[in-house]
PDB file of C-alpha atoms in Angstrom:
ATOM      1  CA  UNK A   1      39.238 -23.885  10.844  1.00  0.00           C
ATOM      2  CA  UNK A   2      39.513 -25.683  14.288  1.00  0.00           C
ATOM      3  CA  UNK A   3      42.234 -26.284  16.361  1.00  0.00           C
ATOM      4  CA  UNK A   4      43.738 -29.011  14.809  1.00  0.00           C
ATOM      5  CA  UNK A   5      43.130 -26.779  11.389  1.00  0.00           C
ATOM      6  CA  UNK A   6      40.171 -28.316  10.031  1.00  0.00           C
ATOM      7  CA  UNK A   7      37.337 -26.800   8.896  1.00  0.00           C
ATOM      8  CA  UNK A   8      34.681 -25.903  10.732  1.00  0.00           C
ATOM      9  CA  UNK A   9      30.744 -26.888   8.557  1.00  0.00           C
ATOM     10  CA  UNK A  10      28.482 -25.335   9.587  1.00  0.00           C
ATOM     11  CA  UNK A  11      25.206 -27.776   9.285  1.00  0.00           C
ATOM     12  CA  UNK A  12      22.328 -25.826  10.827  1.00  0.00           C
ATOM     13  CA  UNK A  13      20.292 -23.263   9.268  1.00  0.00           C
ATOM     14  CA  UNK A  14      19.961 -19.743   8.857  1.00  0.00           C
ATOM     15  CA  UNK A  15      16.597 -18.683   8.131  1.00  0.00           C
ATOM     16  CA  UNK A  16      17.106 -15.308   7.472  1.00  0.00           C
ATOM     17  CA  UNK A  17      20.318 -16.069   5.417  1.00  0.00           C
ATOM     18  CA  UNK A  18      18.060 -18.400   3.386  1.00  0.00           C
ATOM     19  CA  UNK A  19      15.379 -16.312   2.484  1.00  0.00           C
ATOM     20  CA  UNK A  20      18.098 -13.473   1.477  1.00  0.00           C
ATOM     21  CA  UNK A  21      19.985 -16.225  -0.412  1.00  0.00           C
ATOM     22  CA  UNK A  22      16.944 -17.542  -1.595  1.00  0.00           C
ATOM     23  CA  UNK A  23      15.471 -13.952  -2.399  1.00  0.00           C
ATOM     24  CA  UNK A  24      18.742 -12.555  -4.191  1.00  0.00           C
ATOM     25  CA  UNK A  25      19.075 -15.883  -6.561  1.00  0.00           C
ATOM     26  CA  UNK A  26      15.913 -14.439  -8.213  1.00  0.00           C
ATOM     27  CA  UNK A  27      16.952 -10.940  -7.743  1.00  0.00           C
ATOM     28  CA  UNK A  28      19.682 -11.934 -10.165  1.00  0.00           C
ATOM     29  CA  UNK A  29      18.347 -13.671 -12.900  1.00  0.00           C
ATOM     30  CA  UNK A  30      15.687 -10.528 -13.514  1.00  0.00           C
ATOM     31  CA  UNK A  31      17.946  -8.710 -13.605  1.00  0.00           C
ATOM     32  CA  UNK A  32      20.387 -10.717 -15.460  1.00  0.00           C
ATOM     33  CA  UNK A  33      17.727 -10.144 -18.895  1.00  0.00           C
ATOM     34  CA  UNK A  34      18.587  -7.207 -19.111  1.00  0.00           C
ATOM     35  CA  UNK A  35      22.177  -7.264 -19.865  1.00  0.00           C
ATOM     36  CA  UNK A  36      23.839  -5.164 -22.574  1.00  0.00           C
ATOM     37  CA  UNK A  37      20.701  -4.115 -23.805  1.00  0.00           C
ATOM     38  CA  UNK A  38      19.305  -0.289 -24.598  1.00  0.00           C
ATOM     39  CA  UNK A  39      17.295   1.625 -22.911  1.00  0.00           C
ATOM     40  CA  UNK A  40      14.962   1.332 -25.808  1.00  0.00           C
ATOM     41  CA  UNK A  41      14.654  -2.681 -25.521  1.00  0.00           C
ATOM     42  CA  UNK A  42      13.984  -3.111 -22.114  1.00  0.00           C
ATOM     43  CA  UNK A  43      10.951  -0.372 -23.014  1.00  0.00           C
ATOM     44  CA  UNK A  44      10.150  -3.405 -25.900  1.00  0.00           C
ATOM     45  CA  UNK A  45       7.254  -5.157 -25.878  1.00  0.00           C
ATOM     46  CA  UNK A  46       7.545  -8.873 -27.713  1.00  0.00           C
ATOM     47  CA  UNK A  47       4.617 -10.525 -27.154  1.00  0.00           C
ATOM     48  CA  UNK A  48       0.960  -9.381 -26.651  1.00  0.00           C
ATOM     49  CA  UNK A  49       0.882  -9.047 -23.379  1.00  0.00           C
ATOM     50  CA  UNK A  50       2.126  -4.685 -21.802  1.00  0.00           C
ATOM     51  CA  UNK A  51       5.353  -6.142 -20.280  1.00  0.00           C
ATOM     52  CA  UNK A  52       8.518  -5.165 -21.072  1.00  0.00           C
ATOM     53  CA  UNK A  53      12.448  -6.032 -19.230  1.00  0.00           C
ATOM     54  CA  UNK A  54      12.259  -2.842 -17.922  1.00  0.00           C
ATOM     55  CA  UNK A  55       8.750  -2.330 -16.890  1.00  0.00           C
ATOM     56  CA  UNK A  56       9.032  -5.720 -15.376  1.00  0.00           C
ATOM     57  CA  UNK A  57      11.928  -4.696 -13.556  1.00  0.00           C
ATOM     58  CA  UNK A  58       9.548  -1.041 -12.329  1.00  0.00           C
ATOM     59  CA  UNK A  59       7.308  -4.015 -10.681  1.00  0.00           C
ATOM     60  CA  UNK A  60       8.698  -5.835  -8.987  1.00  0.00           C
ATOM     61  CA  UNK A  61      10.873  -3.245  -7.180  1.00  0.00           C
ATOM     62  CA  UNK A  62       7.051  -1.572  -6.138  1.00  0.00           C
ATOM     63  CA  UNK A  63       5.674  -5.266  -5.116  1.00  0.00           C
ATOM     64  CA  UNK A  64       9.106  -5.443  -3.185  1.00  0.00           C
ATOM     65  CA  UNK A  65       9.145  -2.107  -2.219  1.00  0.00           C
ATOM     66  CA  UNK A  66       5.020  -1.839  -0.819  1.00  0.00           C
ATOM     67  CA  UNK A  67       5.647  -5.475   0.367  1.00  0.00           C
ATOM     68  CA  UNK A  68       9.012  -5.202   2.732  1.00  0.00           C
ATOM     69  CA  UNK A  69       6.432  -2.200   4.392  1.00  0.00           C
ATOM     70  CA  UNK A  70       3.455  -4.240   4.776  1.00  0.00           C
ATOM     71  CA  UNK A  71       5.944  -6.617   7.403  1.00  0.00           C
ATOM     72  CA  UNK A  72       7.193  -3.589   9.031  1.00  0.00           C
ATOM     73  CA  UNK A  73       3.575  -1.687   9.057  1.00  0.00           C
ATOM     74  CA  UNK A  74       1.256  -3.641   8.398  1.00  0.00           C
ATOM     75  CA  UNK A  75      -1.981  -2.394   6.284  1.00  0.00           C
ATOM     76  CA  UNK A  76      -1.407   0.881   6.120  1.00  0.00           C
ATOM     77  CA  UNK A  77       1.695   0.569   4.362  1.00  0.00           C
ATOM     78  CA  UNK A  78      -0.684  -0.833   0.909  1.00  0.00           C
ATOM     79  CA  UNK A  79      -3.970   0.793  -0.669  1.00  0.00           C
ATOM     80  CA  UNK A  80      -7.322  -0.687  -0.269  1.00  0.00           C
ATOM     81  CA  UNK A  81      -7.157  -2.761  -3.438  1.00  0.00           C
ATOM     82  CA  UNK A  82     -10.856  -2.337  -3.432  1.00  0.00           C
ATOM     83  CA  UNK A  83     -11.106   1.950  -3.384  1.00  0.00           C
ATOM     84  CA  UNK A  84      -8.910   1.719  -5.911  1.00  0.00           C
ATOM     85  CA  UNK A  85      -9.595   4.136  -8.857  1.00  0.00           C
ATOM     86  CA  UNK A  86      -9.349   4.435 -13.014  1.00  0.00           C
ATOM     87  CA  UNK A  87      -6.721   6.756 -12.443  1.00  0.00           C
ATOM     88  CA  UNK A  88      -5.214   4.756  -9.294  1.00  0.00           C
ATOM     89  CA  UNK A  89      -5.030   1.508 -11.831  1.00  0.00           C
ATOM     90  CA  UNK A  90      -3.834   3.832 -14.552  1.00  0.00           C
ATOM     91  CA  UNK A  91      -1.239   4.912 -12.305  1.00  0.00           C
ATOM     92  CA  UNK A  92      -0.555   1.520 -11.658  1.00  0.00           C
ATOM     93  CA  UNK A  93      -0.486   0.053 -14.401  1.00  0.00           C
ATOM     94  CA  UNK A  94       2.460   2.321 -15.776  1.00  0.00           C
ATOM     95  CA  UNK A  95       4.384  -0.111 -12.938  1.00  0.00           C
ATOM     96  CA  UNK A  96       5.023  -2.491 -16.294  1.00  0.00           C
ATOM     97  CA  UNK A  97       5.992  -0.350 -19.363  1.00  0.00           C
ATOM     98  CA  UNK A  98       9.407   1.786 -19.550  1.00  0.00           C
ATOM     99  CA  UNK A  99       8.010   5.335 -19.445  1.00  0.00           C
ATOM    100  CA  UNK A 100       9.584   8.675 -21.220  1.00  0.00           C
ATOM    101  CA  UNK A 101      12.234   9.876 -19.897  1.00  0.00           C
ATOM    102  CA  UNK A 102      12.965   6.708 -17.887  1.00  0.00           C
ATOM    103  CA  UNK A 103      16.244   4.517 -18.398  1.00  0.00           C
ATOM    104  CA  UNK A 104      17.476   1.375 -18.203  1.00  0.00           C
ATOM    105  CA  UNK A 105      20.540   2.138 -15.142  1.00  0.00           C
ATOM    106  CA  UNK A 106      17.517   4.022 -13.564  1.00  0.00           C
ATOM    107  CA  UNK A 107      15.126   1.415 -12.971  1.00  0.00           C
ATOM    108  CA  UNK A 108      17.841  -1.065 -12.152  1.00  0.00           C
ATOM    109  CA  UNK A 109      19.446   1.165  -9.431  1.00  0.00           C
ATOM    110  CA  UNK A 110      16.544   1.925  -8.164  1.00  0.00           C
ATOM    111  CA  UNK A 111      15.490  -1.924  -7.647  1.00  0.00           C
ATOM    112  CA  UNK A 112      19.303  -2.226  -5.890  1.00  0.00           C
ATOM    113  CA  UNK A 113      18.023   0.651  -3.282  1.00  0.00           C
ATOM    114  CA  UNK A 114      14.954  -1.325  -2.577  1.00  0.00           C
ATOM    115  CA  UNK A 115      17.136  -5.313  -1.951  1.00  0.00           C
ATOM    116  CA  UNK A 116      19.393  -2.829  -0.510  1.00  0.00           C
ATOM    117  CA  UNK A 117      17.022  -1.980   2.276  1.00  0.00           C
ATOM    118  CA  UNK A 118      14.987  -5.231   2.113  1.00  0.00           C
ATOM    119  CA  UNK A 119      17.583  -7.134   2.591  1.00  0.00           C
ATOM    120  CA  UNK A 120      18.349  -5.439   6.109  1.00  0.00           C
ATOM    121  CA  UNK A 121      14.924  -5.288   7.316  1.00  0.00           C
ATOM    122  CA  UNK A 122      15.200  -9.298   7.282  1.00  0.00           C
ATOM    123  CA  UNK A 123      18.408  -9.427   8.431  1.00  0.00           C
ATOM    124  CA  UNK A 124      17.036  -6.201  12.188  1.00  0.00           C
ATOM    125  CA  UNK A 125      13.848  -8.293  11.925  1.00  0.00           C
ATOM    126  CA  UNK A 126      13.274  -9.067  15.727  1.00  0.00           C
ATOM    127  CA  UNK A 127      10.406 -12.215  15.542  1.00  0.00           C
ATOM    128  CA  UNK A 128      10.310 -13.386  11.349  1.00  0.00           C
ATOM    129  CA  UNK A 129       6.514 -14.376  13.029  1.00  0.00           C
ATOM    130  CA  UNK A 130       5.321 -11.461  13.800  1.00  0.00           C
ATOM    131  CA  UNK A 131       2.311 -11.069  11.705  1.00  0.00           C
ATOM    132  CA  UNK A 132       0.170  -8.218  10.524  1.00  0.00           C
ATOM    133  CA  UNK A 133      -3.584  -8.644   8.581  1.00  0.00           C
ATOM    134  CA  UNK A 134      -3.408  -8.238   4.934  1.00  0.00           C
ATOM    135  CA  UNK A 135      -4.964  -5.392   3.487  1.00  0.00           C
ATOM    136  CA  UNK A 136      -8.232  -5.147   1.253  1.00  0.00           C
ATOM    137  CA  UNK A 137      -8.960  -6.443  -2.263  1.00  0.00           C
ATOM    138  CA  UNK A 138     -10.504  -9.245  -3.170  1.00  0.00           C
ATOM    139  CA  UNK A 139      -7.776 -11.607  -3.930  1.00  0.00           C
ATOM    140  CA  UNK A 140      -7.109 -12.285  -0.007  1.00  0.00           C
ATOM    141  CA  UNK A 141      -9.676 -14.110   1.659  1.00  0.00           C
ATOM    142  CA  UNK A 142     -11.186 -11.129   4.455  1.00  0.00           C
ATOM    143  CA  UNK A 143      -9.714 -12.049   8.357  1.00  0.00           C
ATOM    144  CA  UNK A 144      -6.186 -13.944   6.522  1.00  0.00           C
ATOM    145  CA  UNK A 145      -2.862 -12.312   8.259  1.00  0.00           C
ATOM    146  CA  UNK A 146       1.285 -12.901   7.032  1.00  0.00           C
ATOM    147  CA  UNK A 147       3.543 -13.495   8.984  1.00  0.00           C
ATOM    148  CA  UNK A 148       7.157 -11.219   7.779  1.00  0.00           C
ATOM    149  CA  UNK A 149       7.932 -14.920   7.193  1.00  0.00           C
ATOM    150  CA  UNK A 150       5.029 -15.479   4.512  1.00  0.00           C
ATOM    151  CA  UNK A 151       5.700 -12.137   3.549  1.00  0.00           C
ATOM    152  CA  UNK A 152       9.492 -12.874   2.322  1.00  0.00           C
ATOM    153  CA  UNK A 153       8.125 -15.759   0.859  1.00  0.00           C
ATOM    154  CA  UNK A 154       5.361 -13.422  -1.006  1.00  0.00           C
ATOM    155  CA  UNK A 155       7.888 -11.743  -2.783  1.00  0.00           C
ATOM    156  CA  UNK A 156      10.410 -14.351  -3.515  1.00  0.00           C
ATOM    157  CA  UNK A 157       7.772 -16.008  -5.530  1.00  0.00           C
ATOM    158  CA  UNK A 158       6.710 -13.010  -7.295  1.00  0.00           C
ATOM    159  CA  UNK A 159      10.437 -12.167  -7.771  1.00  0.00           C
ATOM    160  CA  UNK A 160      10.728 -15.795  -9.464  1.00  0.00           C
ATOM    161  CA  UNK A 161       7.483 -15.029 -11.774  1.00  0.00           C
ATOM    162  CA  UNK A 162       8.829 -12.391 -12.579  1.00  0.00           C
ATOM    163  CA  UNK A 163      11.944 -12.975 -13.529  1.00  0.00           C
ATOM    164  CA  UNK A 164      10.195 -16.273 -15.354  1.00  0.00           C
ATOM    165  CA  UNK A 165       8.282 -13.939 -17.787  1.00  0.00           C
ATOM    166  CA  UNK A 166      11.355 -12.099 -18.103  1.00  0.00           C
ATOM    167  CA  UNK A 167      13.341 -14.400 -19.940  1.00  0.00           C
ATOM    168  CA  UNK A 168      10.809 -15.191 -22.071  1.00  0.00           C
ATOM    169  CA  UNK A 169      10.560 -11.794 -23.552  1.00  0.00           C
ATOM    170  CA  UNK A 170      14.309 -11.596 -23.361  1.00  0.00           C
ATOM    171  CA  UNK A 171      14.262 -14.527 -25.767  1.00  0.00           C
ATOM    172  CA  UNK A 172      11.627 -13.335 -28.080  1.00  0.00           C
ATOM    173  CA  UNK A 173      13.470 -10.147 -27.821  1.00  0.00           C
ATOM    174  CA  UNK A 174      16.991 -11.190 -29.535  1.00  0.00           C
ATOM    175  CA  UNK A 175      16.967 -15.034 -28.429  1.00  0.00           C
ATOM    176  CA  UNK A 176      19.486 -14.560 -25.518  1.00  0.00           C
ATOM    177  CA  UNK A 177      18.283 -16.410 -22.415  1.00  0.00           C
ATOM    178  CA  UNK A 178      18.570 -17.101 -18.300  1.00  0.00           C
ATOM    179  CA  UNK A 179      19.995 -19.877 -18.452  1.00  0.00           C
ATOM    180  CA  UNK A 180      20.497 -22.831 -20.686  1.00  0.00           C
TER     181      UNK A 180
END
């Protein structure tokens, strides 16, 4: 409020707030697909794919943690995908399923901790334009670089894509939807 009692509206854009708001919305939709589920339901495959709700959240947690590490450390924070072994890929596949002893509460808690760390990182970054060369992978161009901004947009896109997958899995499980 200003001195005359009129509300002051900030019409400027805070890029960090915008990015975090977009990411937060997608995180919400992903987590929301697991509401009122048991651990068994969170681990159930409801389509022909290997995906289950708990596994998707584990995967998004790992992806966000990895890309947040990339923002700080560059490609050194991530594996060289060109050198991954069958054992590495098998371990990576475990991200997409609930393993014995894992609980939905535990998976969601791990995701919440990674999300909080990413939010803190974004708030403290001195420059969203700082860039690193991408890690070695067959799906990246050889000399491509991503800025922190571009990396955050990738995390948002990954989260949104998997929230959509999760919505399909949940609807196949019991007819519940995230929206509509």
